mmCIF file of C-alpha atoms in Angstrom:
data_model
loop_
_atom_site.group_PDB
_atom_site.id
_atom_site.type_symbol
_atom_site.label_atom_id
_atom_site.label_comp_id
_atom_site.label_asym_id
_atom_site.label_seq_id
_atom_site.Cartn_x
_atom_site.Cartn_y
_atom_site.Cartn_z
ATOM 1 C CA MET A 1 86.196 30.375 115.968
ATOM 2 C CA ASN A 2 87.741 27.942 113.481
ATOM 3 C CA VAL A 3 90.101 29.396 110.925
ATOM 4 C CA GLN A 4 90.961 27.220 107.930
ATOM 5 C CA VAL A 5 94.023 28.034 105.879
ATOM 6 C CA LYS A 6 93.378 27.126 102.269
ATOM 7 C CA ALA A 7 96.912 27.673 100.951
ATOM 8 C CA VAL A 8 100.085 29.605 101.670
ATOM 9 C CA TYR A 9 101.777 31.361 98.764
ATOM 10 C CA HIS A 10 105.134 33.069 98.469
ATOM 11 C CA ASN A 11 104.580 35.952 96.065
ATOM 12 C CA SER A 12 107.182 38.412 97.455
ATOM 13 C CA TYR A 13 107.726 41.279 94.998
ATOM 14 C CA LEU A 14 105.508 39.699 92.300
ATOM 15 C CA ASN A 15 102.571 41.558 93.882
ATOM 16 C CA ILE A 16 104.181 44.893 92.988
ATOM 17 C CA ILE A 17 104.871 43.825 89.394
ATOM 18 C CA SER A 18 101.319 42.501 88.994
ATOM 19 C CA ALA A 19 99.859 45.738 90.364
ATOM 20 C CA LEU A 20 101.889 47.820 87.872
ATOM 21 C CA PHE A 21 100.954 45.495 85.017
ATOM 22 C CA LYS A 22 97.242 45.969 85.763
ATOM 23 C CA LYS A 23 97.613 49.694 86.457
ATOM 24 C CA TRP A 24 99.044 50.285 82.992
ATOM 25 C CA GLY A 25 96.198 48.336 81.392
ATOM 26 C CA LEU A 26 98.455 45.903 79.545
ATOM 27 C CA PRO A 27 96.373 42.671 79.881
ATOM 28 C CA PRO A 28 93.342 43.976 77.914
ATOM 29 C CA LEU A 29 95.676 45.563 75.359
ATOM 30 C CA ILE A 30 97.490 42.265 74.738
ATOM 31 C CA ASP A 31 94.197 40.373 74.469
ATOM 32 C CA HIS A 32 92.992 42.928 71.914
ATOM 33 C CA LEU A 33 96.161 42.582 69.802
ATOM 34 C CA VAL A 34 96.304 38.769 70.098
ATOM 35 C CA PRO A 35 92.771 37.390 70.235
ATOM 36 C CA ALA A 36 92.356 33.790 71.412
ATOM 37 C CA HIS A 37 89.830 31.136 70.437
ATOM 38 C CA PRO A 38 86.484 31.445 72.311
ATOM 39 C CA GLN A 39 86.767 27.863 73.583
ATOM 40 C CA CYS A 40 90.254 28.474 74.994
ATOM 41 C CA ARG A 41 90.256 28.753 78.780
ATOM 42 C CA THR A 42 93.416 30.872 78.869
ATOM 43 C CA ARG A 43 94.268 34.133 77.174
ATOM 44 C CA ALA A 44 97.424 35.533 75.610
ATOM 45 C CA SER A 45 97.802 37.960 78.499
ATOM 46 C CA ASP A 46 97.710 35.035 80.952
ATOM 47 C CA ALA A 47 100.613 33.345 79.178
ATOM 48 C CA VAL A 48 102.608 36.586 78.953
ATOM 49 C CA GLN A 49 102.150 37.369 82.644
ATOM 50 C CA ALA A 50 102.941 33.829 83.728
ATOM 51 C CA ILE A 51 106.157 33.744 81.694
ATOM 52 C CA LEU A 52 107.241 37.195 82.923
ATOM 53 C CA TYR A 53 106.540 36.406 86.577
ATOM 54 C CA ASN A 54 108.348 33.101 86.191
ATOM 55 C CA MET A 55 111.421 34.894 84.810
ATOM 56 C CA PHE A 56 111.428 37.271 87.790
ATOM 57 C CA ASP A 57 111.018 34.375 90.244
ATOM 58 C CA GLY A 58 113.795 32.083 89.021
ATOM 59 C CA ARG A 59 113.129 31.352 85.351
ATOM 60 C CA GLN A 60 111.860 27.801 85.218
ATOM 61 C CA ALA A 61 111.564 25.892 81.952
ATOM 62 C CA LEU A 62 108.185 25.923 80.202
ATOM 63 C CA VAL A 63 107.610 22.253 81.010
ATOM 64 C CA HIS A 64 107.952 23.065 84.744
ATOM 65 C CA LEU A 65 105.900 26.272 84.703
ATOM 66 C CA GLU A 66 102.714 24.423 85.580
ATOM 67 C CA ARG A 67 104.331 23.050 88.745
ATOM 68 C CA TRP A 68 105.685 26.510 89.572
ATOM 69 C CA ALA A 69 102.217 28.058 89.105
ATOM 70 C CA GLN A 70 100.873 25.900 91.931
ATOM 71 C CA GLU A 71 103.196 27.669 94.366
ATOM 72 C CA ILE A 72 101.914 31.201 93.681
ATOM 73 C CA ASP A 73 98.544 32.905 93.975
ATOM 74 C CA LEU A 74 97.441 33.028 90.325
ATOM 75 C CA GLU A 75 94.015 34.465 91.106
ATOM 76 C CA LYS A 76 95.614 37.473 92.789
ATOM 77 C CA LEU A 77 98.549 37.950 90.443
ATOM 78 C CA ILE A 78 96.875 37.334 87.061
ATOM 79 C CA ARG A 79 93.084 36.989 87.264
ATOM 80 C CA SER A 80 90.400 35.209 89.215
ATOM 81 C CA GLY A 81 89.308 31.758 88.084
ATOM 82 C CA LEU A 82 92.668 30.830 86.558
ATOM 83 C CA HIS A 83 93.836 27.329 87.464
ATOM 84 C CA PRO A 84 97.515 26.310 87.465
ATOM 85 C CA SER A 85 96.841 23.188 85.371
ATOM 86 C CA TRP A 86 95.688 25.409 82.495
ATOM 87 C CA LEU A 87 99.180 26.823 82.141
ATOM 88 C CA ASN A 88 100.754 23.647 80.778
ATOM 89 C CA ASP A 89 103.467 23.704 78.155
ATOM 90 C CA ASP A 90 101.024 22.945 75.292
ATOM 91 C CA ALA A 91 98.823 25.926 76.145
ATOM 92 C CA LEU A 92 101.831 28.219 76.526
ATOM 93 C CA ALA A 93 103.258 27.063 73.185
ATOM 94 C CA ARG A 94 99.964 27.795 71.406
ATOM 95 C CA HIS A 95 99.851 31.317 72.838
ATOM 96 C CA LEU A 96 103.475 31.922 71.824
ATOM 97 C CA ASP A 97 102.579 30.890 68.284
ATOM 98 C CA ARG A 98 99.674 33.339 68.314
ATOM 99 C CA LEU A 99 102.009 36.115 69.476
ATOM 100 C CA TYR A 100 104.407 35.361 66.629
ATOM 101 C CA GLU A 101 101.605 35.264 64.036
ATOM 102 C CA ALA A 102 100.236 38.579 65.292
ATOM 103 C CA GLY A 103 103.680 40.188 64.902
ATOM 104 C CA ILE A 104 105.635 40.043 68.140
ATOM 105 C CA HIS A 105 107.538 43.238 67.339
ATOM 106 C CA ASN A 106 104.326 45.126 66.679
ATOM 107 C CA VAL A 107 102.823 43.868 69.924
ATOM 108 C CA ILE A 108 105.857 44.951 71.950
ATOM 109 C CA SER A 109 106.010 48.340 70.221
ATOM 110 C CA THR A 110 102.332 49.026 70.858
ATOM 111 C CA CYS A 111 102.720 48.113 74.529
ATOM 112 C CA PHE A 112 105.752 50.394 74.853
ATOM 113 C CA ILE A 113 103.953 53.329 73.230
ATOM 114 C CA HIS A 114 100.966 52.755 75.508
ATOM 115 C CA LEU A 115 103.313 52.731 78.513
ATOM 116 C CA TYR A 116 105.094 55.943 77.422
ATOM 117 C CA ARG A 117 101.785 57.725 76.979
ATOM 118 C CA LYS A 118 100.454 56.486 80.313
ATOM 119 C CA GLU A 119 103.478 57.664 82.286
ATOM 120 C CA GLY A 120 104.407 60.706 80.182
ATOM 121 C CA LEU A 121 107.986 59.524 79.567
ATOM 122 C CA PRO A 122 110.325 61.634 77.391
ATOM 123 C CA LEU A 123 110.734 60.646 73.740
ATOM 124 C CA GLN A 124 113.581 62.838 72.512
ATOM 125 C CA VAL A 125 116.837 60.855 72.885
ATOM 126 C CA PHE A 126 117.209 57.171 72.042
ATOM 127 C CA HIS A 127 120.173 54.840 72.590
ATOM 128 C CA ALA A 128 120.456 51.733 70.395
ATOM 129 C CA ASP A 129 122.736 48.728 70.586
ATOM 130 C CA ALA A 130 122.789 45.065 69.564
ATOM 131 C CA THR A 131 124.391 41.893 70.884
ATOM 132 C CA ASP A 132 124.335 38.169 70.141
ATOM 133 C CA LYS A 133 123.704 34.841 71.849
ATOM 134 C CA THR A 134 125.678 31.740 70.926
ATOM 135 C CA VAL A 135 123.800 28.441 70.705
ATOM 136 C CA TYR A 136 124.731 24.838 70.030
ATOM 137 C CA GLY A 137 123.114 22.394 67.614
ATOM 138 C CA ALA A 138 122.112 22.171 63.964
ATOM 139 C CA TYR A 139 119.098 24.584 63.975
ATOM 140 C CA GLU A 140 118.218 24.124 60.327
ATOM 141 C CA SER A 141 115.399 26.537 59.468
ATOM 142 C CA ALA A 142 112.703 25.136 57.196
ATOM 143 C CA SER A 143 111.747 28.567 55.838
ATOM 144 C CA LEU A 144 113.670 31.745 55.053
ATOM 145 C CA GLU A 145 110.901 33.763 56.680
ATOM 146 C CA ALA A 146 111.622 32.239 60.090
ATOM 147 C CA LEU A 147 114.423 33.321 62.389
ATOM 148 C CA GLN A 148 117.767 32.265 60.936
ATOM 149 C CA ILE A 149 120.026 30.771 63.615
ATOM 150 C CA THR A 150 123.268 30.746 61.699
ATOM 151 C CA HIS A 151 126.910 31.775 61.723
ATOM 152 C CA GLY A 152 127.846 35.444 61.815
ATOM 153 C CA TYR A 153 130.213 37.957 63.365
ATOM 154 C CA ASN A 154 130.493 37.065 67.056
ATOM 155 C CA ARG A 155 131.655 39.651 69.570
ATOM 156 C CA HIS A 156 132.828 36.998 72.004
ATOM 157 C CA GLN A 157 134.930 35.069 69.466
ATOM 158 C CA HIS A 158 132.727 31.963 69.767
ATOM 159 C CA TRP A 159 132.437 30.390 66.341
ATOM 160 C CA GLN A 160 129.066 28.671 66.833
ATOM 161 C CA LYS A 161 125.702 29.564 65.414
ATOM 162 C CA GLN A 162 124.005 32.555 66.992
ATOM 163 C CA ILE A 163 120.973 34.821 67.121
ATOM 164 C CA GLY A 164 120.983 38.600 67.494
ATOM 165 C CA PHE A 165 119.260 40.831 70.036
ATOM 166 C CA GLY A 166 118.605 44.543 69.600
ATOM 167 C CA LEU A 167 117.308 47.091 72.072
ATOM 168 C CA VAL A 168 116.461 50.789 71.865
ATOM 169 C CA GLY A 169 115.881 52.820 75.022
ATOM 170 C CA ASN A 170 115.198 56.424 75.884
ATOM 171 C CA GLU A 171 117.499 58.758 77.775
ATOM 172 C CA ASP A 172 116.498 57.128 81.097
ATOM 173 C CA GLY A 173 117.221 53.613 79.852
ATOM 174 C CA ILE A 174 113.569 52.588 79.561
ATOM 175 C CA PRO A 175 113.049 50.261 76.546
ATOM 176 C CA PHE A 176 111.225 51.679 73.548
ATOM 177 C CA TYR A 177 111.873 48.971 70.951
ATOM 178 C CA GLY A 178 113.353 45.480 71.005
ATOM 179 C CA ASP A 179 113.736 42.662 68.530
ATOM 180 C CA VAL A 180 115.361 39.306 67.873
ATOM 181 C CA HIS A 181 117.005 39.070 64.452
ATOM 182 C CA ASP A 182 119.044 36.679 62.330
ATOM 183 C CA GLY A 183 122.502 35.737 63.546
ATOM 184 C CA SER A 184 124.115 36.846 60.295
ATOM 185 C CA LEU A 185 122.519 40.315 60.198
ATOM 186 C CA PRO A 186 125.272 42.986 60.302
ATOM 187 C CA ASP A 187 125.008 45.831 62.793
ATOM 188 C CA LYS A 188 125.087 48.367 59.944
ATOM 189 C CA THR A 189 121.966 46.862 58.389
ATOM 190 C CA TRP A 190 120.280 46.508 61.785
ATOM 191 C CA ASN A 191 120.833 50.185 62.648
ATOM 192 C CA SER A 192 119.311 51.250 59.347
ATOM 193 C CA GLN A 193 116.234 49.059 59.864
ATOM 194 C CA VAL A 194 115.732 49.951 63.505
ATOM 195 C CA ARG A 195 116.011 53.686 62.924
ATOM 196 C CA SER A 196 113.128 53.520 60.426
ATOM 197 C CA ARG A 197 111.045 51.425 62.856
ATOM 198 C CA VAL A 198 111.632 53.939 65.642
ATOM 199 C CA HIS A 199 110.404 56.660 63.288
ATOM 200 C CA GLU A 200 107.282 54.622 62.568
ATOM 201 C CA GLN A 201 106.606 54.187 66.290
ATOM 202 C CA LEU A 202 106.970 57.918 66.845
ATOM 203 C CA LYS A 203 104.481 58.531 64.041
ATOM 204 C CA GLN A 204 102.138 56.044 65.689
ATOM 205 C CA ALA A 205 102.480 58.020 68.929
ATOM 206 C CA LYS A 206 101.785 61.240 66.957
ATOM 207 C CA ILE A 207 105.129 62.800 67.826
ATOM 208 C CA GLU A 208 106.535 65.067 65.132
ATOM 209 C CA ASP A 209 109.251 66.806 67.166
ATOM 210 C CA GLU A 210 112.963 66.450 66.488
ATOM 211 C CA TRP A 211 114.640 63.501 68.162
ATOM 212 C CA ILE A 212 118.169 62.130 68.556
ATOM 213 C CA TYR A 213 119.344 58.625 67.691
ATOM 214 C CA MET A 214 122.588 57.494 69.402
ATOM 215 C CA ALA A 215 124.438 54.325 68.359
ATOM 216 C CA ASP A 216 127.941 52.959 67.920
ATOM 217 C CA SER A 217 130.155 53.338 64.843
ATOM 218 C CA ALA A 218 128.080 50.799 62.892
ATOM 219 C CA ALA A 219 125.450 53.532 62.400
ATOM 220 C CA MET A 220 127.849 55.617 60.297
ATOM 221 C CA THR A 221 126.452 54.480 56.924
ATOM 222 C CA LYS A 222 124.937 56.179 53.919
ATOM 223 C CA ASP A 223 121.456 54.687 54.450
ATOM 224 C CA THR A 224 121.321 55.640 58.132
ATOM 225 C CA LEU A 225 122.368 59.221 57.434
ATOM 226 C CA ALA A 226 119.802 59.584 54.642
ATOM 227 C CA GLN A 227 116.986 58.140 56.775
ATOM 228 C CA THR A 228 117.934 60.322 59.730
ATOM 229 C CA LYS A 229 117.743 63.461 57.604
ATOM 230 C CA ALA A 230 114.396 62.401 56.093
ATOM 231 C CA ALA A 231 112.955 61.757 59.587
ATOM 232 C CA ASN A 232 113.920 65.247 60.840
ATOM 233 C CA ALA A 233 116.240 63.666 63.414
ATOM 234 C CA PHE A 234 119.878 63.855 64.480
ATOM 235 C CA LEU A 235 122.426 61.053 64.638
ATOM 236 C CA ILE A 236 125.172 60.931 67.286
ATOM 237 C CA THR A 237 127.750 58.198 66.734
ATOM 238 C CA ARG A 238 131.438 57.464 66.955
ATOM 239 C CA GLY A 239 133.273 57.933 63.694
ATOM 240 C CA PRO A 240 135.154 54.786 62.610
ATOM 241 C CA SER A 241 138.914 55.295 62.561
ATOM 242 C CA SER A 242 139.059 53.898 59.017
ATOM 243 C CA LEU A 243 137.211 56.891 57.496
ATOM 244 C CA ARG A 244 139.235 59.544 55.711
ATOM 245 C CA ILE A 245 137.360 62.384 57.355
ATOM 246 C CA VAL A 246 138.255 60.982 60.792
ATOM 247 C CA LYS A 247 141.922 60.574 59.896
ATOM 248 C CA ARG A 248 141.988 64.098 58.479
ATOM 249 C CA ALA A 249 140.399 65.462 61.658
ATOM 250 C CA TRP A 250 143.026 63.696 63.793
ATOM 251 C CA ALA A 251 145.797 65.139 61.681
ATOM 252 C CA GLU A 252 144.379 68.655 61.932
ATOM 253 C CA ALA A 253 143.859 68.305 65.699
ATOM 254 C CA ALA A 254 147.619 68.110 66.251
ATOM 255 C CA ASN A 255 148.100 71.750 65.170
ATOM 256 C CA ILE A 256 145.062 73.547 66.552
ATOM 257 C CA THR A 257 143.982 75.169 69.788
ATOM 258 C CA TRP A 258 141.888 72.926 71.981
ATOM 259 C CA SER A 259 139.129 74.064 74.292
ATOM 260 C CA ASP A 260 139.732 74.682 77.970
ATOM 261 C CA PRO A 261 139.923 71.454 80.026
ATOM 262 C CA PHE A 262 136.704 70.492 81.781
ATOM 263 C CA ALA A 263 135.479 67.601 83.923
ATOM 264 C CA LEU A 264 132.142 65.800 83.659
ATOM 265 C CA ALA A 265 132.335 64.070 87.046
ATOM 266 C CA GLU A 266 132.074 66.031 90.270
ATOM 267 C CA ARG A 267 134.829 64.198 92.164
ATOM 268 C CA ASN A 268 138.095 62.705 90.824
ATOM 269 C CA GLY A 269 136.860 62.934 87.263
ATOM 270 C CA ALA A 270 138.954 62.841 84.131
ATOM 271 C CA MET A 271 139.758 66.078 82.327
ATOM 272 C CA HIS A 272 138.566 66.472 78.749
ATOM 273 C CA ARG A 273 139.412 68.740 75.845
ATOM 274 C CA VAL A 274 137.460 68.984 72.605
ATOM 275 C CA TRP A 275 137.843 70.462 69.161
ATOM 276 C CA GLU A 276 135.094 70.855 66.579
ATOM 277 C CA THR A 277 135.192 70.824 62.788
ATOM 278 C CA THR A 278 132.864 70.077 59.871
ATOM 279 C CA SER A 279 133.086 67.783 56.883
ATOM 280 C CA THR A 280 130.973 65.842 54.370
ATOM 281 C CA TYR A 281 130.330 62.090 54.296
ATOM 282 C CA GLU A 282 128.327 60.339 51.561
ATOM 283 C CA GLY A 283 126.924 63.668 50.441
ATOM 284 C CA GLN A 284 125.648 64.545 53.933
ATOM 285 C CA PRO A 285 127.142 67.355 56.045
ATOM 286 C CA VAL A 286 128.523 66.055 59.340
ATOM 287 C CA ARG A 287 129.855 67.722 62.453
ATOM 288 C CA LEU A 288 133.014 66.161 63.908
ATOM 289 C CA ILE A 289 134.106 66.590 67.520
ATOM 290 C CA VAL A 290 137.562 65.343 68.490
ATOM 291 C CA ALA A 291 137.819 64.629 72.228
ATOM 292 C CA GLU A 292 140.876 64.041 74.385
ATOM 293 C CA SER A 293 140.643 62.400 77.819
ATOM 294 C CA SER A 294 143.321 62.370 80.509
ATOM 295 C CA ALA A 295 142.112 59.022 81.819
ATOM 296 C CA LEU A 296 142.394 57.465 78.367
ATOM 297 C CA ASP A 297 145.930 58.802 77.982
ATOM 298 C CA GLN A 298 146.904 57.188 81.291
ATOM 299 C CA ARG A 299 145.430 53.828 80.272
ATOM 300 C CA LYS A 300 147.221 53.903 76.923
ATOM 301 C CA GLY A 301 150.466 54.830 78.628
ATOM 302 C CA LYS A 302 150.179 51.857 80.986
ATOM 303 C CA THR A 303 149.431 49.564 78.059
ATOM 304 C CA LEU A 304 152.519 50.754 76.170
ATOM 305 C CA GLU A 305 154.664 50.308 79.249
ATOM 306 C CA LYS A 306 153.290 46.811 79.734
ATOM 307 C CA ASN A 307 153.900 45.743 76.112
ATOM 308 C CA GLU A 308 157.352 47.318 75.794
ATOM 309 C CA PRO A 309 159.251 44.459 77.553
ATOM 310 C CA LYS A 310 157.454 41.884 75.396
ATOM 311 C CA LYS A 311 158.465 43.655 72.189
ATOM 312 C CA ARG A 312 162.057 44.048 73.376
ATOM 313 C CA SER A 313 162.347 40.355 74.275
ATOM 314 C CA PHE A 314 160.744 39.334 70.982
ATOM 315 C CA PHE A 315 163.257 41.212 68.859
ATOM 316 C CA THR A 316 166.126 40.054 71.088
ATOM 317 C CA ARG A 317 165.148 36.416 70.574
ATOM 318 C CA ASN A 318 164.839 36.798 66.826
ATOM 319 C CA LYS A 319 168.191 38.494 66.256
ATOM 320 C CA SER A 320 169.907 35.157 65.698
ATOM 321 C CA VAL A 321 167.434 33.632 63.264
ATOM 322 C CA GLY A 322 170.031 33.532 60.503
ATOM 323 C CA SER A 323 172.537 31.590 62.594
ATOM 324 C CA VAL A 324 170.684 28.281 62.725
ATOM 325 C CA THR A 325 173.060 25.346 63.106
ATOM 326 C CA HIS A 326 172.771 21.612 62.510
ATOM 327 C CA SER A 327 175.520 19.731 64.329
ATOM 328 C CA ARG A 328 174.069 16.336 63.345
ATOM 329 C CA ALA A 329 174.013 16.897 59.618
ATOM 330 C CA ALA A 330 177.134 19.006 59.369
ATOM 331 C CA LYS A 331 178.992 17.268 62.198
ATOM 332 C CA THR A 332 180.554 20.629 62.893
ATOM 333 C CA PRO A 333 179.349 22.890 65.690
ATOM 334 C CA ASN A 334 177.899 26.292 64.704
ATOM 335 C CA LYS A 335 178.101 25.527 60.998
ATOM 336 C CA PRO A 336 175.235 27.274 59.227
ATOM 337 C CA TRP A 337 172.646 25.345 57.288
ATOM 338 C CA PRO A 338 173.104 25.152 53.526
ATOM 339 C CA PRO A 339 170.463 27.125 51.598
ATOM 340 C CA SER A 340 168.717 23.953 50.389
ATOM 341 C CA ARG A 341 168.540 22.367 53.883
ATOM 342 C CA ARG A 342 167.289 25.273 56.006
ATOM 343 C CA PRO A 343 164.141 24.752 58.088
ATOM 344 C CA PHE A 344 160.988 26.072 56.462
ATOM 345 C CA VAL A 345 160.440 28.590 59.273
ATOM 346 C CA LEU A 346 163.672 30.388 58.352
ATOM 347 C CA GLY A 347 163.043 33.544 56.361
ATOM 348 C CA PHE A 348 159.816 34.791 57.888
ATOM 349 C CA ILE A 349 159.946 34.098 61.623
ATOM 350 C CA GLY A 350 160.837 37.444 63.160
ATOM 351 C CA SER A 351 160.516 39.342 59.905
ATOM 352 C CA ARG A 352 156.923 38.549 58.917
ATOM 353 C CA PRO A 353 154.067 39.985 61.057
ATOM 354 C CA ARG A 354 151.728 37.533 62.754
ATOM 355 C CA LEU A 355 148.398 37.275 60.950
ATOM 356 C CA LYS A 356 145.020 36.652 62.507
ATOM 357 C CA ARG A 357 143.027 33.552 61.690
ATOM 358 C CA SER A 358 140.360 35.659 59.994
ATOM 359 C CA CYS A 359 142.984 37.247 57.710
ATOM 360 C CA VAL A 360 144.258 34.006 56.205
ATOM 361 C CA ARG A 361 141.843 33.713 53.326
ATOM 362 C CA LYS A 362 141.543 37.501 52.896
ATOM 363 C CA ASN A 363 145.288 37.897 52.452
ATOM 364 C CA GLY A 364 145.488 34.954 50.073
ATOM 365 C CA ALA A 365 147.720 32.970 52.373
ATOM 366 C CA ASP A 366 146.048 29.700 51.467
ATOM 367 C CA GLY A 367 147.493 29.732 47.957
ATOM 368 C CA ARG A 368 144.198 29.015 46.194
ATOM 369 C CA LYS A 369 144.677 31.637 43.521
ATOM 370 C CA LYS A 370 147.561 32.205 41.223
ATOM 371 C CA GLY A 371 149.907 34.994 42.106
ATOM 372 C CA ARG A 372 149.133 34.735 45.795
ATOM 373 C CA ASN A 373 151.523 33.886 48.598
ATOM 374 C CA PRO A 374 152.852 30.320 48.950
ATOM 375 C CA ARG A 375 150.979 27.851 51.092
ATOM 376 C CA TRP A 376 153.658 27.656 53.758
ATOM 377 C CA ARG A 377 152.925 31.210 54.929
ATOM 378 C CA ARG A 378 149.754 29.959 56.596
ATOM 379 C CA CYS A 379 151.805 28.755 59.539
ATOM 380 C CA ILE A 380 151.711 32.284 60.957
ATOM 381 C CA SER A 381 147.960 32.212 61.507
ATOM 382 C CA CYS A 382 146.677 28.640 61.873
ATOM 383 C CA ALA A 383 148.039 25.257 62.930
ATOM 384 C CA TRP A 384 151.610 26.079 61.895
ATOM 385 C CA THR A 385 152.058 28.796 64.465
ATOM 386 C CA TRP A 386 155.464 29.428 65.912
ATOM 387 C CA ASN A 387 154.229 28.240 69.308
ATOM 388 C CA SER A 388 153.038 24.897 67.963
ATOM 389 C CA ILE A 389 156.331 24.445 66.090
ATOM 390 C CA ALA A 390 158.205 25.225 69.290
ATOM 391 C CA ARG A 391 156.148 22.678 71.220
ATOM 392 C CA ARG A 392 156.897 19.965 68.663
ATOM 393 C CA GLY A 393 160.610 20.725 68.680
ATOM 394 C CA ASN A 394 161.471 21.746 72.232
ATOM 395 C CA ARG A 395 165.002 20.895 73.264
ATOM 396 C CA ARG A 396 166.137 19.348 76.473
ATOM 397 C CA ASP A 397 168.184 22.454 77.113
ATOM 398 C CA GLY A 398 165.042 24.613 76.916
ATOM 399 C CA LYS A 399 166.040 26.506 73.784
ATOM 400 C CA ARG A 400 163.545 27.205 71.011
ATOM 401 C CA PRO A 401 164.203 25.493 67.684
ATOM 402 C CA GLY A 402 165.689 27.528 64.878
ATOM 403 C CA LEU A 403 167.325 30.048 67.218
ATOM 404 C CA SER A 404 171.023 29.019 67.519
ATOM 405 C CA SER A 405 170.147 25.641 68.990
ATOM 406 C CA SER A 406 172.582 22.766 68.790
ATOM 407 C CA ARG A 407 169.856 20.383 67.648
ATOM 408 C CA PRO A 408 167.212 21.774 65.278
ATOM 409 C CA PHE A 409 163.767 20.257 65.255
ATOM 410 C CA ARG A 410 162.781 17.453 62.910
ATOM 411 C CA ARG A 411 160.940 18.580 59.808
ATOM 412 C CA ASN A 412 157.399 17.335 59.308
ATOM 413 C CA GLY A 413 155.494 16.564 56.117
ATOM 414 C CA ARG A 414 154.525 20.167 55.445
ATOM 415 C CA ALA A 415 158.146 21.252 55.786
ATOM 416 C CA ASN A 416 159.244 18.636 53.255
ATOM 417 C CA GLN A 417 156.533 19.798 50.855
ATOM 418 C CA TRP A 418 157.746 23.383 51.187
ATOM 419 C CA MET A 419 161.379 22.408 50.650
ATOM 420 C CA HIS A 420 160.346 20.361 47.612
ATOM 421 C CA LYS A 421 158.575 23.401 46.182
ATOM 422 C CA ARG A 422 161.552 25.596 46.897
ATOM 423 C CA SER A 423 164.005 23.199 45.277
#
């Protein structure tokens, strides 16, 4: 008996994913939501499955997906009669355009609702959060309706253009809603928009029961509270420390009786104490719970102990700021500088707090408006930092300039401008 081997494929766990995909009935649902042209040999569900399986199997680029498709059994994983050459980058790009035109968020939401109904998953508690992805390049959008890849608040302190990702899952972590939004969209606005979309999806699933929406402190806004009340839902969030009601609750918690300590973990868990009060925010009644954790107290204590030597050495170094000497100019050791010849760092190093780069323009330290601080105060936050000044004027004896050194550093152009303004 002659046995001919036609091909050998390495599908591994893709067989399980393909079986679940077909069991849930997602391919016909996607084809119904995103119809293709009758003359097209591939369908939208073929492109979606090929891209998903490719991501699980190594995530090749779209231009290499056709070559990757020749190494797997497409007829078993996707459908019979599908040829790898049909999944070229042009065909995939056309299907992606059709998904976008059909409303990618609506397609994903419909698939999620279909999945929740099929498996009977709980729809009572939802967790929402957003993040960003930094990209490089110009990315100039031709239309305002398209995705805006632009500058915005970046959580990783990368000051490039970015796009935002949002995800909402149920109490078991199974996704219920996801989107890709503009890079400049604030989290407060995103929470307000997403909460209303979750309510629409629950209406589409014909669920009228009460549900809980959990998010970070960005959800503590007037619009989110009003929409939550109108949707017959509850909002659980962390109160921002800048709110008056939170500060008042902290102040009252110092003189009240806490609850009995309890632990949430079974073994070696931290002990917690809570205290409950009520208040009003933006016309909406809120319930405040102040929690105290023993583990958090230990971490804060270690942080204070770690930073205490740094603070002590900082104030010790800056005790002698006023005793700057200039042996070259005065030709007399330890003779103080005259008021008109002092270095421009004298007067605020050690006595002025260090500002962040983002606070320069907000605090008026650039001197663009009248009545604001002089321009020379920018050195605390940008290129005129104390460290950069120290690097330019390091002494051979290792002492920092302006701190009782025998040879002060040479003034640069900005220092001369400041001294000219002062004189």
